[in-house]
C-alpha positions as a Python dict, from the first residue, in 0.01 Angstrom:
ca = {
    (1, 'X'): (0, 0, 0),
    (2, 'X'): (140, -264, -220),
    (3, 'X'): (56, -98, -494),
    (4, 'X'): (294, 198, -311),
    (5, 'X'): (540, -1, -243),
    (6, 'X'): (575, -172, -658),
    (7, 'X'): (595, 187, -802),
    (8, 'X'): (854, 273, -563),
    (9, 'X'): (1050, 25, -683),
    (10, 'X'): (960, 64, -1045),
    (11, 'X'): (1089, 438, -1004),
    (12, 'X'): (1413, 303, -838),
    (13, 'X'): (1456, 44, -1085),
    (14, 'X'): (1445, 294, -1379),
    (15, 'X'): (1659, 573, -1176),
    (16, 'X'): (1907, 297, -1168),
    (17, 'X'): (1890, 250, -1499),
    (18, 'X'): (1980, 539, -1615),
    (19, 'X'): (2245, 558, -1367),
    (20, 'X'): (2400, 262, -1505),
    (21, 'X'): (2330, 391, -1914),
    (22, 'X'): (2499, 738, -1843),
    (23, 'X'): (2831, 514, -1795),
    (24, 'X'): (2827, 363, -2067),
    (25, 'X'): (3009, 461, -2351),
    (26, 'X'): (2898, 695, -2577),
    (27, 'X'): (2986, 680, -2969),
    (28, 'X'): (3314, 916, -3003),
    (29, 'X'): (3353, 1109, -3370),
    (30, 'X'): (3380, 1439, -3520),
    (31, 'X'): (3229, 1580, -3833),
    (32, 'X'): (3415, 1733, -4167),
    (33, 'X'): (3208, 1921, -4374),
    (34, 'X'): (3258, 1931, -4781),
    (35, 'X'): (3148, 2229, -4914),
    (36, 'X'): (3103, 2132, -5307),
    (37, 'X'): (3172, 2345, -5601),
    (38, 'X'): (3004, 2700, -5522),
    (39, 'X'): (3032, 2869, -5880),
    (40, 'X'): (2635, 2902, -5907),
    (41, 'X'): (2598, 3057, -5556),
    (42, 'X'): (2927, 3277, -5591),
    (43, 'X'): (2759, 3456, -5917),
    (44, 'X'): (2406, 3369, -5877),
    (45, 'X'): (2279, 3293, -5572),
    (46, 'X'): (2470, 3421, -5268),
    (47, 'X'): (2167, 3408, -5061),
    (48, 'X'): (2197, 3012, -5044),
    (49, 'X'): (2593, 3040, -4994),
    (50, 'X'): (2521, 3260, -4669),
    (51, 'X'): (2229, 2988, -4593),
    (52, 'X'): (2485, 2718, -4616),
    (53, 'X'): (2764, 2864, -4343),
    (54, 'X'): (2478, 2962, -4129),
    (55, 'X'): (2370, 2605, -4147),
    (56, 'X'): (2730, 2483, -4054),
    (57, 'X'): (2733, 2714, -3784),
    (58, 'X'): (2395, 2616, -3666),
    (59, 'X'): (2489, 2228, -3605),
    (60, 'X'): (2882, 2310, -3539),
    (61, 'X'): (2813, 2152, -3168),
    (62, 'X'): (2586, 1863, -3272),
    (63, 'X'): (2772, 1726, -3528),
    (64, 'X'): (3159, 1814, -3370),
    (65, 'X'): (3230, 1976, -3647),
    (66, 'X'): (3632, 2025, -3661),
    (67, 'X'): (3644, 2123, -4003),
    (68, 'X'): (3507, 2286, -4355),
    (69, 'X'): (3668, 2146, -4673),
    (70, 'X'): (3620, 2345, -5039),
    (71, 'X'): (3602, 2099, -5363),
    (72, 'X'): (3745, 2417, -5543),
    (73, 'X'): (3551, 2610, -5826),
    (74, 'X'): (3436, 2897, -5601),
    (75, 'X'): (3323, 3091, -5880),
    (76, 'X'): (3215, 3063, -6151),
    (77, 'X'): (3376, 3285, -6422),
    (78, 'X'): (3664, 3425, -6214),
    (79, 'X'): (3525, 3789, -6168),
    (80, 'X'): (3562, 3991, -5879),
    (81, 'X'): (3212, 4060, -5766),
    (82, 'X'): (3193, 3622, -5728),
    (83, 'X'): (3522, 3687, -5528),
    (84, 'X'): (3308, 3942, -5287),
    (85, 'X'): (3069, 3686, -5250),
    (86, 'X'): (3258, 3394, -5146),
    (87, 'X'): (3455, 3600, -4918),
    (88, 'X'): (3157, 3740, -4670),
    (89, 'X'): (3063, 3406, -4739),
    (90, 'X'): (3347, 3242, -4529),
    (91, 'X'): (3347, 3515, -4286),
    (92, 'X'): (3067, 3373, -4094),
    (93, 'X'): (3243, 3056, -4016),
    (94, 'X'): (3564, 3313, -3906),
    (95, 'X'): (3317, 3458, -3681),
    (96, 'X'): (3233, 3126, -3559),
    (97, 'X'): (3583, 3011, -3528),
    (98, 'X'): (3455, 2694, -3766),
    (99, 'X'): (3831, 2598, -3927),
    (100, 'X'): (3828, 2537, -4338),
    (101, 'X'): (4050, 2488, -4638),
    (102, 'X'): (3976, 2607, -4981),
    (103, 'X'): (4108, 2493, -5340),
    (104, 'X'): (4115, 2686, -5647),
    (105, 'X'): (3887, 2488, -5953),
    (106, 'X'): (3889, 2567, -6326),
    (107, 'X'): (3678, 2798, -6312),
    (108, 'X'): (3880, 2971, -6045),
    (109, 'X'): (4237, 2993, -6286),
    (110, 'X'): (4045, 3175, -6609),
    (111, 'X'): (4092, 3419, -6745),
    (112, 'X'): (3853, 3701, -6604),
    (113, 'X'): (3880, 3944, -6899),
    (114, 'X'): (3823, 3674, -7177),
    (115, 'X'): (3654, 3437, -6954),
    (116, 'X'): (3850, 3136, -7096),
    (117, 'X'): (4190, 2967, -7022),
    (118, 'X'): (4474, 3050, -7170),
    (119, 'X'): (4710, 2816, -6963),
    (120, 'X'): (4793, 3081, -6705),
    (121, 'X'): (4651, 3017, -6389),
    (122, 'X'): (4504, 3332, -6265),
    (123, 'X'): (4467, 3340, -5932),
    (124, 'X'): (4527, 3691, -5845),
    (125, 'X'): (4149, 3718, -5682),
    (126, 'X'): (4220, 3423, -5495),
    (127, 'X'): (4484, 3600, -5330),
    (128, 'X'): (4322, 3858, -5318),
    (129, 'X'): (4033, 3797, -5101),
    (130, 'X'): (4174, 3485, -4925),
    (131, 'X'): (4526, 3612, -4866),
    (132, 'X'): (4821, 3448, -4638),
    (133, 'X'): (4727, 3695, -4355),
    (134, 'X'): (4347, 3569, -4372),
    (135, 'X'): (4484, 3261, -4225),
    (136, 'X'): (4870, 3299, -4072),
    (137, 'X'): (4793, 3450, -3786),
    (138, 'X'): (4857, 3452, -3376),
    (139, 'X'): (4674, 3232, -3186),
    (140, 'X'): (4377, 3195, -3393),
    (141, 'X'): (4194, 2853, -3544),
    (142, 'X'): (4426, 2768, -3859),
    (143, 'X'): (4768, 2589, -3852),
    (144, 'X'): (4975, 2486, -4129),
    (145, 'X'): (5202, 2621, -4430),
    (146, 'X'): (5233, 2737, -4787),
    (147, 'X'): (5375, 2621, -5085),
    (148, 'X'): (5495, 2994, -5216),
    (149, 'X'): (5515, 3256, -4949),
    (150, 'X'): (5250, 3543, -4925),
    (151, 'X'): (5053, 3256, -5198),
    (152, 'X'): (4752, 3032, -5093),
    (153, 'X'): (4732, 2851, -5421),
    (154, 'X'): (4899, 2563, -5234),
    (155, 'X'): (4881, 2511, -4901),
    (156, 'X'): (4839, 2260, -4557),
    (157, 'X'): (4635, 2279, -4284),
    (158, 'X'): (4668, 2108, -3926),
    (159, 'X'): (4465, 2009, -3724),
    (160, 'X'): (4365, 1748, -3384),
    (161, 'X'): (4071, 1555, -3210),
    (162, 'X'): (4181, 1444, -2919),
    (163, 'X'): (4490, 1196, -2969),
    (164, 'X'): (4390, 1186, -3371),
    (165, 'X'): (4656, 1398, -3549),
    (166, 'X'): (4544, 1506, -3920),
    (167, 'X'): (4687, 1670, -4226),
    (168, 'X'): (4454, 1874, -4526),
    (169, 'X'): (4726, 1941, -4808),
    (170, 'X'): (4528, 2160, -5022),
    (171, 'X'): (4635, 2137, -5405),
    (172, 'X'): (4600, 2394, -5724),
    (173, 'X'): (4372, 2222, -5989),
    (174, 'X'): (4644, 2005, -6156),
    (175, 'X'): (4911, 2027, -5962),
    (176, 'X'): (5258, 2108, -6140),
    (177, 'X'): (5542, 1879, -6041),
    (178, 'X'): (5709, 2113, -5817),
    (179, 'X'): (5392, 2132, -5623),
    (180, 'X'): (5396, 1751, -5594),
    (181, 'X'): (5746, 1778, -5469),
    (182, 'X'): (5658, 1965, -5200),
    (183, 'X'): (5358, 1812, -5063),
    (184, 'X'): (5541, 1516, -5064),
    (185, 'X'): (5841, 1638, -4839),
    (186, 'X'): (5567, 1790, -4624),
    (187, 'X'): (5363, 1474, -4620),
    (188, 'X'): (5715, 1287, -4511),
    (189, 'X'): (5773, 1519, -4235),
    (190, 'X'): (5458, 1467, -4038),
    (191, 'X'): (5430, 1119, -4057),
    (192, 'X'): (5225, 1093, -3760),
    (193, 'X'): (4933, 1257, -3907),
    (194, 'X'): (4645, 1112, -4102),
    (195, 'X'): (4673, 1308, -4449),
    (196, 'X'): (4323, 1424, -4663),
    (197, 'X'): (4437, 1536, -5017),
    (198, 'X'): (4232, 1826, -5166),
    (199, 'X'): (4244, 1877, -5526),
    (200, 'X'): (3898, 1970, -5767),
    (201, 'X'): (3991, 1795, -6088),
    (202, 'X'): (4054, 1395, -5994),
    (203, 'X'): (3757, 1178, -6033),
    (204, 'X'): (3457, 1146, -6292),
    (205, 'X'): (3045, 1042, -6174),
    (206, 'X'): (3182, 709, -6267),
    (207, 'X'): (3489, 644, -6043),
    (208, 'X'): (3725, 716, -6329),
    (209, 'X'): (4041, 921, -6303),
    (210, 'X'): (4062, 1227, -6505),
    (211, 'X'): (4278, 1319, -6776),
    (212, 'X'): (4088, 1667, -6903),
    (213, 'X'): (4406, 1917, -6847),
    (214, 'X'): (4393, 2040, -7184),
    (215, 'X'): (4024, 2122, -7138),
    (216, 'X'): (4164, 2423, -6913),
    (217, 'X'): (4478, 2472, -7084),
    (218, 'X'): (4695, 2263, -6835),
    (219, 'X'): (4836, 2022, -7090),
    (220, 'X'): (5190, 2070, -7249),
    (221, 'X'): (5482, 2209, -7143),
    (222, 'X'): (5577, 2564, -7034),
    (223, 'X'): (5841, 2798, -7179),
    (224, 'X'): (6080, 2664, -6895),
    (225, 'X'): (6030, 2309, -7093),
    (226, 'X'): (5789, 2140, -6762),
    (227, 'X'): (5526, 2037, -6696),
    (228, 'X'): (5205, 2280, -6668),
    (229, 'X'): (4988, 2072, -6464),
    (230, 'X'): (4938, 1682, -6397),
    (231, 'X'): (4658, 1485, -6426),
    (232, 'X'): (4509, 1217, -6171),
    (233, 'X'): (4678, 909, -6236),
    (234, 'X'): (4993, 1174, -6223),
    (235, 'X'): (4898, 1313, -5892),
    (236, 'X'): (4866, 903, -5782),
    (237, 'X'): (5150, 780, -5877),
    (238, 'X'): (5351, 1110, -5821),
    (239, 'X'): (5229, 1153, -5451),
    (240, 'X'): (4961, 939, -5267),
    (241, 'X'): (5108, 634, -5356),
    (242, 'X'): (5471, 753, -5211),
    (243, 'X'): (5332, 814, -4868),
    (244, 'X'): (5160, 594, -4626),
    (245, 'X'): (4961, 842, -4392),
    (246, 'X'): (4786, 928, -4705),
    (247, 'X'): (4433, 774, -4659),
    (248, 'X'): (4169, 1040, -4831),
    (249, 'X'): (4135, 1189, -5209),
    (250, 'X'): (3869, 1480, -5204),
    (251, 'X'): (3742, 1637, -5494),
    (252, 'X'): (3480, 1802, -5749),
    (253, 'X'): (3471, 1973, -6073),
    (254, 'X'): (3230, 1674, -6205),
    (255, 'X'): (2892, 1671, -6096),
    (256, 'X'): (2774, 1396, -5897),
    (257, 'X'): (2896, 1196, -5616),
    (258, 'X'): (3103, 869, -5621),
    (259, 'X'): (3285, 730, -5365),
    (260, 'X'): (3520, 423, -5410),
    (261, 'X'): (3807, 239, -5196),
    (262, 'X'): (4150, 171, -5319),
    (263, 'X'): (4438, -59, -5235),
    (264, 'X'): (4785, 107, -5254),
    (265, 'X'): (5113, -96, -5217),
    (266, 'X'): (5278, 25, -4864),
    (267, 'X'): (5571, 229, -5009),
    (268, 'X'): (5810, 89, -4777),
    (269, 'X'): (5656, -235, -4794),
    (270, 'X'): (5536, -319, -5138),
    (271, 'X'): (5405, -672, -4983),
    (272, 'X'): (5192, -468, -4794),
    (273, 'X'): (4852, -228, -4900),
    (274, 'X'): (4681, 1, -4750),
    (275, 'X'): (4349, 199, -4792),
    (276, 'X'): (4276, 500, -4993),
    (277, 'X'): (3974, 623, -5046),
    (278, 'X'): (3860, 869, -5364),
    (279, 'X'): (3510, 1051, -5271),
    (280, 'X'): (3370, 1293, -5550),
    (281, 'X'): (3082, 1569, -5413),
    (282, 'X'): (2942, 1822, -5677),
    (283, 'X'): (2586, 1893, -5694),
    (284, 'X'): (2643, 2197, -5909),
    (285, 'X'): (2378, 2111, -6148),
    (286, 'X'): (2113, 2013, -5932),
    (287, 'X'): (1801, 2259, -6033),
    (288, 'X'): (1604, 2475, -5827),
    (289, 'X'): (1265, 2367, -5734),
    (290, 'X'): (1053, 2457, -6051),
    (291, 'X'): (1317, 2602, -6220),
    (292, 'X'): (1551, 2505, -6521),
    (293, 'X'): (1793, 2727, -6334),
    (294, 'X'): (2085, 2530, -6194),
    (295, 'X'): (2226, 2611, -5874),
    (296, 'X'): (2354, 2303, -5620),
    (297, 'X'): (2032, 2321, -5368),
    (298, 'X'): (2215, 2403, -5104),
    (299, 'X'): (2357, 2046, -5059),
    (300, 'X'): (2665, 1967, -4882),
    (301, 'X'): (2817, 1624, -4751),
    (302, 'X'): (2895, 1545, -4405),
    (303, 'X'): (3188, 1343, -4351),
    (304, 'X'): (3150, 1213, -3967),
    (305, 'X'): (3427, 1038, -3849),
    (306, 'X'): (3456, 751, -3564),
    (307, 'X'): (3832, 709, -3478),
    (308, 'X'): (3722, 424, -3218),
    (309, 'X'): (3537, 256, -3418),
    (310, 'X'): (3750, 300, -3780),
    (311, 'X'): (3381, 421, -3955),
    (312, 'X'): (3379, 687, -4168),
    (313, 'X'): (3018, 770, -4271),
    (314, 'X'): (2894, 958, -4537),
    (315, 'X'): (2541, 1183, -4576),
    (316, 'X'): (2436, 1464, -4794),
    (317, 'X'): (2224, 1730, -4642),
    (318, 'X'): (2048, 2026, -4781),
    (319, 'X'): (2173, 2353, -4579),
    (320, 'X'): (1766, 2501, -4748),
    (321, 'X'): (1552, 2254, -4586),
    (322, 'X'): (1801, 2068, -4323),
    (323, 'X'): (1669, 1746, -4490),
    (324, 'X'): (1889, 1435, -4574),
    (325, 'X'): (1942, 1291, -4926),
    (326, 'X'): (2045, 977, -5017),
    (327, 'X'): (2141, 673, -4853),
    (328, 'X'): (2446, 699, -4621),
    (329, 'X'): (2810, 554, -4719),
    (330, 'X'): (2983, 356, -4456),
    (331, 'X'): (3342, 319, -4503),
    (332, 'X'): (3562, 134, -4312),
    (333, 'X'): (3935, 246, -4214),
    (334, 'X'): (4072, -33, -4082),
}
């Protein structure tokens, strides 16, 4: 009977228990994705591009995920077929209603009968199978605004978890001066949001800022006598360090990952800093297994914010085998 009567209690003892533990707190956050350079998959190997959104889709719930970021360089060479790719590509997170931003890369601005640069950036497929109206419309999952009307080249998306207000200004590979000037009037007007910068050509394997625009025919001056493009330290000095609700640099182009944390004077407050952090994510030259082919593996980074707790951590996960690589990144926002 005792023996009853002391597993009774054990059982009541551990119901309460859990009573108690389902009160407690549980760890608040949301999830961006960064979907790194796709130029392999886009001409290659759409197979793992499709694998990739279904994988997004497939943990959507369990990792909150609010939103899908593009480092830029969606194809490859610039030719339409990549183009066809990319864009049934993204229509399975529309279907999903899974929110994302895209950037044009280098590779996205050639020239697709010479397949070179020529210091024109052509981004006529680009608007052509991401246009405005894929985006701008009633009631459905994007918010935000364009640079050039009926143009995507350069635009902002909004978005909100919870009380946590955000800002994605999405930026042409080396942004031209004009384009600076209006991200920063847009970044002044919501003040109250948390801005991400988007841009693919901004940071090296190393941590360095670039300075490669005439690599893609962005250097010089245009017949109009400005600027065609401008380079890292320009995009800096230019915009990030002019506005405080600036906090995040993402970007690709270089292969590798890097991930560093700057202090920028308070523009208003020069006695003051504040945080920025620069994150690079390209695995385009990561082979296939036993293969000299290069493709990317799949691999994407999870950026999985805690607002609470001012943690922003880091992970890279192959969408191919659902497997982790790498050590997680901590980073601290406060």
């Amino acid at each position: 009977m005792n023996s009853i009567k002391s597993r009774f209690l054990i059982i009541i003892i551990l119901f309460q228990a859990l009573i108690s533990l389902s009160f407690l707190k549980q760890d608040d956050f949301f999830s961006i994705i960064i979907l790194p350079d796709t130029q392999h998959y886009s001409s290659k190997f759409p197979d793992i591009f499709y694998k990739q959104m279904d994988w997004i889709v497939e943990n959507k719930n369990l990792l909150n995920i609010q939103y899908v970021v593009h480092m830029g360089d969606i194809t490859d060479n610039n030719k339409e077929y990549a183009w066809e790719v990319a864009s049934e590509s993204f229509k399975i997170l529309e279907t999903a209603r899974i929110p994302y931003s895209i950037v044009c890369g280098d590779n996205d601005i050639k020239n697709p009968d010479i397949n070179n640069y020529d210091g024109i950036r052509h981004t006529e497929y680009l608007n052509k199978y991401f246009p405005v109206s894929r985006f701008d419309k009633p009631k459905t999952w994007w918010s935000g605004g364009f640079f050039e009307p009926g143009k995507i080249d350069n635009y902002y998306c909004l978005f909100q978890y919870k009380n946590y207000k955000y800002l994605i200004m999405n930026l042409e590979i080396a942004p031209r001066s004009i384009v600076l000037n209006w991200a920063n009037s847009i970044a002044s007007q919501n003040d109250s949001r948390k801005v991400i910068v988007v841009t693919h050509d901004y940071l090296d394997r190393n941590g360095q800022r670039l300075d490669d625009l005439k690599s893609f025919g962005m250097n010089g001056r245009d017949d109009m006598g400005k600027l065609k493009g401008n380079n890292a330290d320009d995009v800096l000095k230019k915009f990030i360090r002019k506005n405080d609700n600036i906090f995040m640099v993402l970007c690709g182009h270089k292969n590798g990952t890097y991930e560093k944390t700057i202090k920028v004077e308070k523009f208003d407050a020069p006695e003051e800093k504040r945080k920025v952090f620069e994150i690079l994510s390209d695995f385009q030259d990561e082979k296939l297994e036993g293969s000299d082919e290069k493709s990317g593996k799949g691999l994407l980074r999870v950026l999985k914010f805690s607002p609470e707790k001012n943690e922003i951590v880091i992970s890279n996960v192959s969408a191919l085998t659902g497997k982790t690589k790498g050590k997680e990144v901590y980073l601290s926002v406060d």
